[in-house]
Amino acid sequence: MNAERIDGPGDIRIDDIPEPTSRPVTALVTGAGQGIGRAIALRLAKDGANIALVDINNEKIAIVAKEIEQIGRRAATIVADVSDRDQIYAAIDTAEAELGGFDIIVNNAGIAQVAPISEVDPDSVRQILSVNVEGVLWGIQAAAKKFIERGVKGKIINASSIAGHEGFAMLGVYSATKFAVRALTQSAAKEYATHGITVNAYCPGVVGTDMWVTIDERFAELTGAEKGATFDQFVKGIALGRAQTPEDVANFVSFLAGPDSDYMTGQAVLIDGGIVYR
Ligand SMILES: NC(=O)C1=CN([C@@H]2O[C@H](COP(=O)(O)OP(=O)(O)OC[C@H]3O[C@@H](n4cnc5c(N)ncnc54)[C@H](O)[C@@H]3O)[C@@H](O)[C@H]2O)C=CC1
Ligand SMILES: CC(=O)C(C)=O
C-alpha cells in the first residue's frame, strides 16, 4: 500500500488534507462592542485572527480590544456606522493598514424594532433598514471589492436570525430586514463565487444580550406583559430548553470563518437550539 494513502474508499492522500492556515488572518467584526459581536471577535481571536473591531460605541470596543490583546492577538478599534457606506469602506482600509491584511468580514451589527405593523412609521422603518440591510449590503460590497483587488479568497459572514426564516408578531419590520439579509447572502454568493469568495449567514434564536432586554421591555409596554415574561415565553419554545449564549453563536461563526466551511456558500443557517425548522 502507498504510505501516503489513507485506508478506505476514494482516492484521498494525506497531502490533500489542508494544513490549518499558517499566517494570522485579519477579521473585521461590526457591532463588536458587546453581545454576539464581542463573542465572535473573542472567538476568532482565539482561533488565531487579528481583529478589527467596528462599532458606533468607542468605549465598548476599547474594552474588547484589551480582551483580544490578552488572548495574544492584535486589535484595531474603528468607530464607524455601518449604515454609512463611506465609513465602511474607510473602516476596511484602516483594518488593512493597521493589521496588515483583510480576509474575513462579519456583518454583525444590527438593531431591533418592536412594533405592530399598524404602528410603524417611515422614519423608524428607514432607520432599521439602513442599519440591518444597508449595513450588511455595504459590508458585502466593500469587502468583496477589497478581496478581488487583493486576490484574497475571503469570507463574508452576515447576521440574519430566526426572524429571517419566519415572521414574528410585533417584529414584522425587523423580520423583513433579516429576510433581506438572506437574499443578499444568496445573491452575493452567486456573484462572487468565481473569485473564490464565500458568503454565508448565521441565524441565531433567542440570545441573552442587551438587544433582548430592549425587545422584552418594548413587548411589556405594548402588551402589558410583565418584564421578562416575553423572553421567558420565547425560551419555553426552544427545544434544547435554554436561552442561547453569544458564545453558542460565535462557535458557529468560527466554523464559517475557518477552512472547514470552504465548500459552503449562499447558506443562512439556523443555530437556534430548535425553534424554527427549515
Ligand atoms: N440577540 C438575539 O437574540 C439575536 C440577535 N441577532 C442579530 O445578531 C446581531 C447582534 O445582536 P446582539 O449582539 O444581540 O445586539 P446588541 O444590541 O447587544 O449589540 C449590537 C452592537 O451593534 C452596535 N451597533 C448598533 N448599530 C450600529 C451601527 N449603525 N454601526 C455600527 N455598530 C452598531 C451596538 O453599539 C452594539 O455594540 C444583530 O444583527 C441581531 O439582529 C439575531 C438573532 C437573535
Ligand atoms: C432578536 C431576534 O433576532 C429575534 C427575536 O428573533
Short mmCIF file of C-alpha atoms and ligand atoms in Angstrom, two decimals:
data_model
loop_
_atom_site.label_atom_id
_atom_site.label_comp_id
_atom_site.label_asym_id
_atom_site.label_seq_id
_atom_site.Cartn_x
_atom_site.Cartn_y
_atom_site.Cartn_z
CA MET A 1 0.00 0.00 0.00
CA ASN A 2 1.19 3.51 -0.74
CA ALA A 3 2.11 5.02 2.66
CA GLU A 4 0.62 8.36 1.60
CA ARG A 5 -2.83 6.87 1.14
CA ILE A 6 -5.50 6.65 3.79
CA ASP A 7 -7.35 3.34 4.13
CA GLY A 8 -10.87 3.35 2.81
CA PRO A 9 -12.70 4.17 -0.35
CA GLY A 10 -11.86 7.03 -2.67
CA ASP A 11 -8.54 8.50 -3.56
CA ILE A 12 -7.67 10.75 -0.63
CA ARG A 13 -3.99 11.43 0.00
CA ILE A 14 -2.65 12.73 3.30
CA ASP A 15 -1.12 15.60 1.34
CA ASP A 16 -4.60 16.59 0.15
CA ILE A 17 -5.79 17.29 3.69
CA PRO A 18 -5.33 21.05 4.17
CA GLU A 19 -2.99 22.38 6.83
CA PRO A 20 -4.52 24.95 9.16
CA THR A 21 -3.81 28.40 7.81
CA SER A 22 -0.19 29.25 8.60
CA ARG A 23 -0.43 33.04 8.69
CA PRO A 24 -2.65 35.05 11.02
CA VAL A 25 -5.72 36.25 9.21
CA THR A 26 -7.50 39.54 9.83
CA ALA A 27 -11.22 39.58 10.57
CA LEU A 28 -13.36 42.71 10.74
CA VAL A 29 -16.41 42.37 13.01
CA THR A 30 -19.14 45.01 13.08
CA GLY A 31 -21.21 45.62 16.20
CA ALA A 32 -18.22 44.22 18.10
CA GLY A 33 -18.68 46.29 21.26
CA GLN A 34 -20.98 43.86 23.06
CA GLY A 35 -23.21 40.81 22.81
CA ILE A 36 -22.83 38.50 19.84
CA GLY A 37 -20.27 40.70 18.04
CA ARG A 38 -17.97 40.76 21.07
CA ALA A 39 -18.23 36.96 21.45
CA ILE A 40 -17.42 36.49 17.75
CA ALA A 41 -14.43 38.84 17.98
CA LEU A 42 -13.03 36.98 21.00
CA ARG A 43 -13.61 33.57 19.44
CA LEU A 44 -11.96 34.48 16.14
CA ALA A 45 -9.03 35.93 18.11
CA LYS A 46 -8.73 32.60 19.96
CA ASP A 47 -8.78 30.91 16.55
CA GLY A 48 -5.70 32.99 15.67
CA ALA A 49 -7.06 36.04 13.86
CA ASN A 50 -6.20 39.68 14.43
CA ILE A 51 -9.44 41.61 14.80
CA ALA A 52 -10.72 44.96 13.56
CA LEU A 53 -13.48 45.95 15.97
CA VAL A 54 -16.09 48.21 14.37
CA ASP A 55 -18.88 49.84 16.35
CA ILE A 56 -20.53 53.20 16.95
CA ASN A 57 -19.55 52.86 20.63
CA ASN A 58 -15.87 53.67 21.12
CA GLU A 59 -15.70 52.85 24.85
CA LYS A 60 -17.05 49.36 24.34
CA ILE A 61 -14.69 48.36 21.53
CA ALA A 62 -11.76 49.74 23.54
CA ILE A 63 -12.60 47.20 26.28
CA VAL A 64 -12.93 44.34 23.78
CA ALA A 65 -9.58 45.35 22.23
CA LYS A 66 -7.90 44.85 25.63
CA GLU A 67 -9.51 41.40 25.92
CA ILE A 68 -8.15 40.48 22.49
CA GLU A 69 -4.67 41.63 23.43
CA GLN A 70 -4.90 39.35 26.49
CA ILE A 71 -5.61 36.47 24.12
CA GLY A 72 -2.36 37.37 22.35
CA ARG A 73 -3.76 38.77 19.10
CA ARG A 74 -3.76 42.33 17.77
CA ALA A 75 -6.88 44.50 17.64
CA ALA A 76 -7.78 47.74 15.88
CA THR A 77 -10.69 49.84 17.15
CA ILE A 78 -12.65 51.63 14.46
CA VAL A 79 -15.63 53.84 15.20
CA ALA A 80 -17.97 53.58 12.23
CA ASP A 81 -21.68 53.49 11.49
CA VAL A 82 -22.39 50.54 9.20
CA SER A 83 -25.29 52.35 7.56
CA ASP A 84 -22.85 54.85 6.05
CA ARG A 85 -21.17 53.33 3.00
CA ASP A 86 -18.12 55.62 3.11
CA GLN A 87 -17.49 54.74 6.74
CA ILE A 88 -17.48 51.03 5.96
CA TYR A 89 -15.04 51.45 3.07
CA ALA A 90 -12.80 53.57 5.32
CA ALA A 91 -13.04 51.01 8.14
CA ILE A 92 -11.78 48.24 5.86
CA ASP A 93 -8.88 50.42 4.66
CA THR A 94 -7.98 51.15 8.29
CA ALA A 95 -8.19 47.47 9.25
CA GLU A 96 -5.87 46.52 6.41
CA ALA A 97 -3.41 49.33 7.18
CA GLU A 98 -3.30 48.66 10.94
CA LEU A 99 -3.42 44.88 10.96
CA GLY A 100 -1.66 44.07 7.70
CA GLY A 101 -4.40 42.21 5.85
CA PHE A 102 -8.10 41.67 5.45
CA ASP A 103 -9.61 38.19 4.96
CA ILE A 104 -12.94 37.94 6.77
CA ILE A 105 -15.82 40.31 7.41
CA VAL A 106 -18.60 39.58 9.89
CA ASN A 107 -21.51 41.94 9.18
CA ASN A 108 -22.99 41.51 12.63
CA ALA A 109 -24.24 44.98 13.65
CA GLY A 110 -28.00 45.22 13.83
CA ILE A 111 -30.81 46.87 15.74
CA ALA A 112 -34.24 45.61 16.74
CA GLN A 113 -37.62 47.24 16.41
CA VAL A 114 -40.72 46.02 18.22
CA ALA A 115 -43.95 47.46 16.85
CA PRO A 116 -47.17 46.18 15.39
CA ILE A 117 -47.41 46.74 11.64
CA SER A 118 -50.33 49.14 12.26
CA GLU A 119 -47.99 51.49 14.13
CA VAL A 120 -44.72 51.54 12.22
CA ASP A 121 -43.76 54.92 10.78
CA PRO A 122 -41.48 55.87 7.88
CA ASP A 123 -38.59 57.23 9.99
CA SER A 124 -38.25 54.13 12.17
CA VAL A 125 -38.52 51.87 9.11
CA ARG A 126 -35.81 53.85 7.30
CA GLN A 127 -33.60 53.64 10.37
CA ILE A 128 -33.77 49.85 10.78
CA LEU A 129 -33.44 49.26 7.03
CA SER A 130 -30.36 51.47 6.92
CA VAL A 131 -28.57 49.56 9.70
CA ASN A 132 -29.75 45.97 9.18
CA VAL A 133 -29.97 45.89 5.37
CA GLU A 134 -27.76 48.69 4.03
CA GLY A 135 -25.19 47.97 6.75
CA VAL A 136 -24.87 44.38 5.51
CA LEU A 137 -25.02 45.44 1.85
CA TRP A 138 -22.18 47.99 2.19
CA GLY A 139 -20.14 45.49 4.19
CA ILE A 140 -20.54 42.87 1.46
CA GLN A 141 -19.79 45.35 -1.33
CA ALA A 142 -16.74 46.93 0.30
CA ALA A 143 -15.25 43.61 1.46
CA ALA A 144 -15.74 41.89 -1.89
CA LYS A 145 -14.10 44.80 -3.76
CA LYS A 146 -11.08 44.63 -1.46
CA PHE A 147 -10.84 40.82 -1.69
CA ILE A 148 -10.98 40.94 -5.50
CA GLU A 149 -8.38 43.76 -5.69
CA ARG A 150 -6.02 41.74 -3.47
CA GLY A 151 -6.81 38.29 -4.91
CA VAL A 152 -7.99 37.11 -1.45
CA LYS A 153 -10.49 34.23 -1.29
CA GLY A 154 -12.21 36.00 1.56
CA LYS A 155 -15.16 35.04 3.69
CA ILE A 156 -18.23 37.22 4.13
CA ILE A 157 -20.45 36.31 7.06
CA ASN A 158 -23.75 38.05 7.76
CA ALA A 159 -26.12 38.21 10.75
CA SER A 160 -29.63 37.06 9.95
CA SER A 161 -31.94 35.49 12.55
CA ILE A 162 -34.75 33.02 13.15
CA ALA A 163 -36.72 36.13 12.21
CA GLY A 164 -35.11 35.85 8.78
CA HIS A 165 -36.87 32.49 8.31
CA GLU A 166 -40.21 33.25 9.94
CA GLY A 167 -42.14 36.47 10.55
CA PHE A 168 -42.84 37.12 14.23
CA ALA A 169 -45.72 39.27 15.56
CA MET A 170 -44.52 42.76 16.61
CA LEU A 171 -41.23 42.12 14.82
CA GLY A 172 -42.51 42.49 11.24
CA VAL A 173 -40.06 45.11 10.02
CA TYR A 174 -37.16 43.53 11.90
CA SER A 175 -38.10 40.18 10.31
CA ALA A 176 -38.22 41.82 6.88
CA THR A 177 -34.66 43.10 7.36
CA LYS A 178 -33.43 39.65 8.32
CA PHE A 179 -35.15 38.02 5.30
CA ALA A 180 -33.37 40.69 3.25
CA VAL A 181 -30.02 39.62 4.72
CA ARG A 182 -30.70 36.08 3.47
CA ALA A 183 -31.48 37.43 -0.01
CA LEU A 184 -28.27 39.49 -0.08
CA THR A 185 -26.31 36.47 1.15
CA GLN A 186 -27.61 34.28 -1.68
CA SER A 187 -27.15 36.91 -4.40
CA ALA A 188 -23.65 37.84 -3.26
CA ALA A 189 -22.65 34.18 -3.02
CA LYS A 190 -23.63 33.72 -6.67
CA GLU A 191 -21.95 36.95 -7.83
CA TYR A 192 -18.62 36.39 -6.05
CA ALA A 193 -18.21 32.61 -6.30
CA THR A 194 -15.95 32.83 -9.34
CA HIS A 195 -13.50 34.85 -7.23
CA GLY A 196 -13.44 32.12 -4.57
CA ILE A 197 -15.22 34.40 -2.12
CA THR A 198 -17.83 32.68 0.05
CA VAL A 199 -20.86 34.39 1.57
CA ASN A 200 -22.91 32.80 4.35
CA ALA A 201 -25.18 33.89 7.19
CA TYR A 202 -25.85 32.76 10.75
CA CYS A 203 -29.41 32.79 12.09
CA PRO A 204 -29.47 32.82 15.90
CA GLY A 205 -32.57 32.29 18.02
CA VAL A 206 -33.07 33.90 21.43
CA VAL A 207 -29.73 35.18 22.67
CA GLY A 208 -29.49 36.81 26.10
CA THR A 209 -28.00 40.16 25.07
CA ASP A 210 -28.97 43.82 25.53
CA MET A 211 -30.98 43.52 22.32
CA TRP A 212 -33.32 41.07 24.02
CA VAL A 213 -33.59 43.28 27.12
CA THR A 214 -34.86 46.04 24.82
CA ILE A 215 -37.20 43.68 22.95
CA ASP A 216 -38.63 42.36 26.20
CA GLU A 217 -39.17 45.87 27.61
CA ARG A 218 -40.92 47.01 24.46
CA PHE A 219 -43.20 43.94 24.46
CA ALA A 220 -44.06 44.76 28.08
CA GLU A 221 -45.00 48.34 27.11
CA LEU A 222 -47.09 47.22 24.15
CA THR A 223 -48.87 44.19 25.60
CA GLY A 224 -48.90 44.80 29.34
CA ALA A 225 -46.81 41.66 29.88
CA GLU A 226 -44.57 41.51 32.96
CA LYS A 227 -40.94 42.43 32.34
CA GLY A 228 -39.07 39.22 31.50
CA ALA A 229 -42.27 37.35 30.55
CA THR A 230 -41.80 37.67 26.78
CA PHE A 231 -38.21 36.46 26.98
CA ASP A 232 -39.29 33.51 29.17
CA GLN A 233 -42.10 32.68 26.75
CA PHE A 234 -39.70 32.63 23.79
CA VAL A 235 -37.24 30.48 25.76
CA LYS A 236 -40.03 27.98 26.53
CA GLY A 237 -40.31 27.43 22.78
CA ILE A 238 -36.66 26.29 22.47
CA ALA A 239 -36.29 22.52 22.10
CA LEU A 240 -32.93 22.46 23.87
CA GLY A 241 -34.58 24.16 26.85
CA ARG A 242 -32.35 27.17 27.42
CA ALA A 243 -31.65 30.60 26.00
CA GLN A 244 -28.76 30.87 23.58
CA THR A 245 -25.47 32.43 24.66
CA PRO A 246 -23.42 34.74 22.43
CA GLU A 247 -20.73 32.03 22.56
CA ASP A 248 -23.15 29.48 21.03
CA VAL A 249 -23.35 31.81 18.04
CA ALA A 250 -19.62 32.53 17.99
CA ASN A 251 -18.81 28.79 17.85
CA PHE A 252 -20.71 28.51 14.59
CA VAL A 253 -19.25 31.71 13.16
CA SER A 254 -15.81 30.24 13.91
CA PHE A 255 -16.71 27.37 11.57
CA LEU A 256 -17.96 29.79 8.89
CA ALA A 257 -14.73 31.81 9.18
CA GLY A 258 -12.45 28.79 9.05
CA PRO A 259 -11.25 26.44 6.31
CA ASP A 260 -13.79 23.70 7.15
CA SER A 261 -16.55 25.79 5.52
CA ASP A 262 -14.59 26.43 2.30
CA TYR A 263 -17.07 24.46 0.17
CA MET A 264 -20.15 26.21 1.58
CA THR A 265 -21.68 29.37 0.15
CA GLY A 266 -25.04 31.14 -0.05
CA GLN A 267 -26.39 29.49 3.11
CA ALA A 268 -28.25 31.08 6.02
CA VAL A 269 -28.03 28.51 8.77
CA LEU A 270 -30.34 28.32 11.79
CA ILE A 271 -28.37 28.00 15.02
CA ASP A 272 -31.24 28.40 17.49
CA GLY A 273 -31.45 25.37 19.79
CA GLY A 274 -34.54 24.19 17.92
CA ILE A 275 -37.10 26.95 17.37
CA VAL A 276 -37.56 27.19 13.62
CA TYR A 277 -37.19 24.12 11.38
CA ARG A 278 -36.38 24.54 7.69
N1 LIG B 1 -29.93 38.85 20.45
C1 LIG B 1 -30.63 37.99 19.72
O1 LIG B 1 -31.43 37.19 20.25
C2 LIG B 1 -30.41 37.88 18.26
C3 LIG B 1 -29.62 38.76 17.56
N2 LIG B 1 -29.49 38.62 16.20
C4 LIG B 1 -28.66 39.55 15.44
O2 LIG B 1 -27.30 39.45 15.89
C5 LIG B 1 -26.67 40.73 15.76
C6 LIG B 1 -26.07 41.14 17.09
O3 LIG B 1 -27.09 41.18 18.07
P1 LIG B 1 -26.83 41.46 19.63
O4 LIG B 1 -25.43 41.20 19.97
O5 LIG B 1 -27.91 40.76 20.34
O6 LIG B 1 -27.12 43.05 19.68
P2 LIG B 1 -26.69 44.14 20.76
O7 LIG B 1 -27.71 45.21 20.67
O8 LIG B 1 -26.40 43.53 22.08
O9 LIG B 1 -25.28 44.68 20.17
C7 LIG B 1 -25.25 45.34 18.93
C8 LIG B 1 -23.96 46.09 18.77
O10 LIG B 1 -24.01 46.73 17.47
C9 LIG B 1 -23.64 48.09 17.62
N3 LIG B 1 -24.31 48.89 16.59
C10 LIG B 1 -25.62 49.24 16.52
N4 LIG B 1 -25.86 49.98 15.46
C11 LIG B 1 -24.68 50.11 14.80
C12 LIG B 1 -24.29 50.79 13.62
N5 LIG B 1 -25.17 51.52 12.91
N6 LIG B 1 -23.00 50.71 13.22
C13 LIG B 1 -22.10 50.01 13.96
N7 LIG B 1 -22.41 49.37 15.09
C14 LIG B 1 -23.69 49.42 15.51
C15 LIG B 1 -24.07 48.48 19.03
O11 LIG B 1 -23.36 49.63 19.51
C16 LIG B 1 -23.75 47.20 19.80
O12 LIG B 1 -22.41 47.20 20.26
C17 LIG B 1 -27.74 41.68 15.24
O13 LIG B 1 -27.64 41.79 13.83
C18 LIG B 1 -29.04 40.99 15.62
O14 LIG B 1 -30.11 41.39 14.80
C19 LIG B 1 -30.10 37.63 15.50
C20 LIG B 1 -30.88 36.72 16.15
C21 LIG B 1 -31.11 36.76 17.57
C1 LIG B 2 -33.80 39.29 18.15
C2 LIG B 2 -34.17 38.29 17.14
O1 LIG B 2 -33.48 38.13 16.17
C3 LIG B 2 -35.34 37.53 17.27
C4 LIG B 2 -36.36 37.89 18.23
O2 LIG B 2 -35.51 36.59 16.59
#
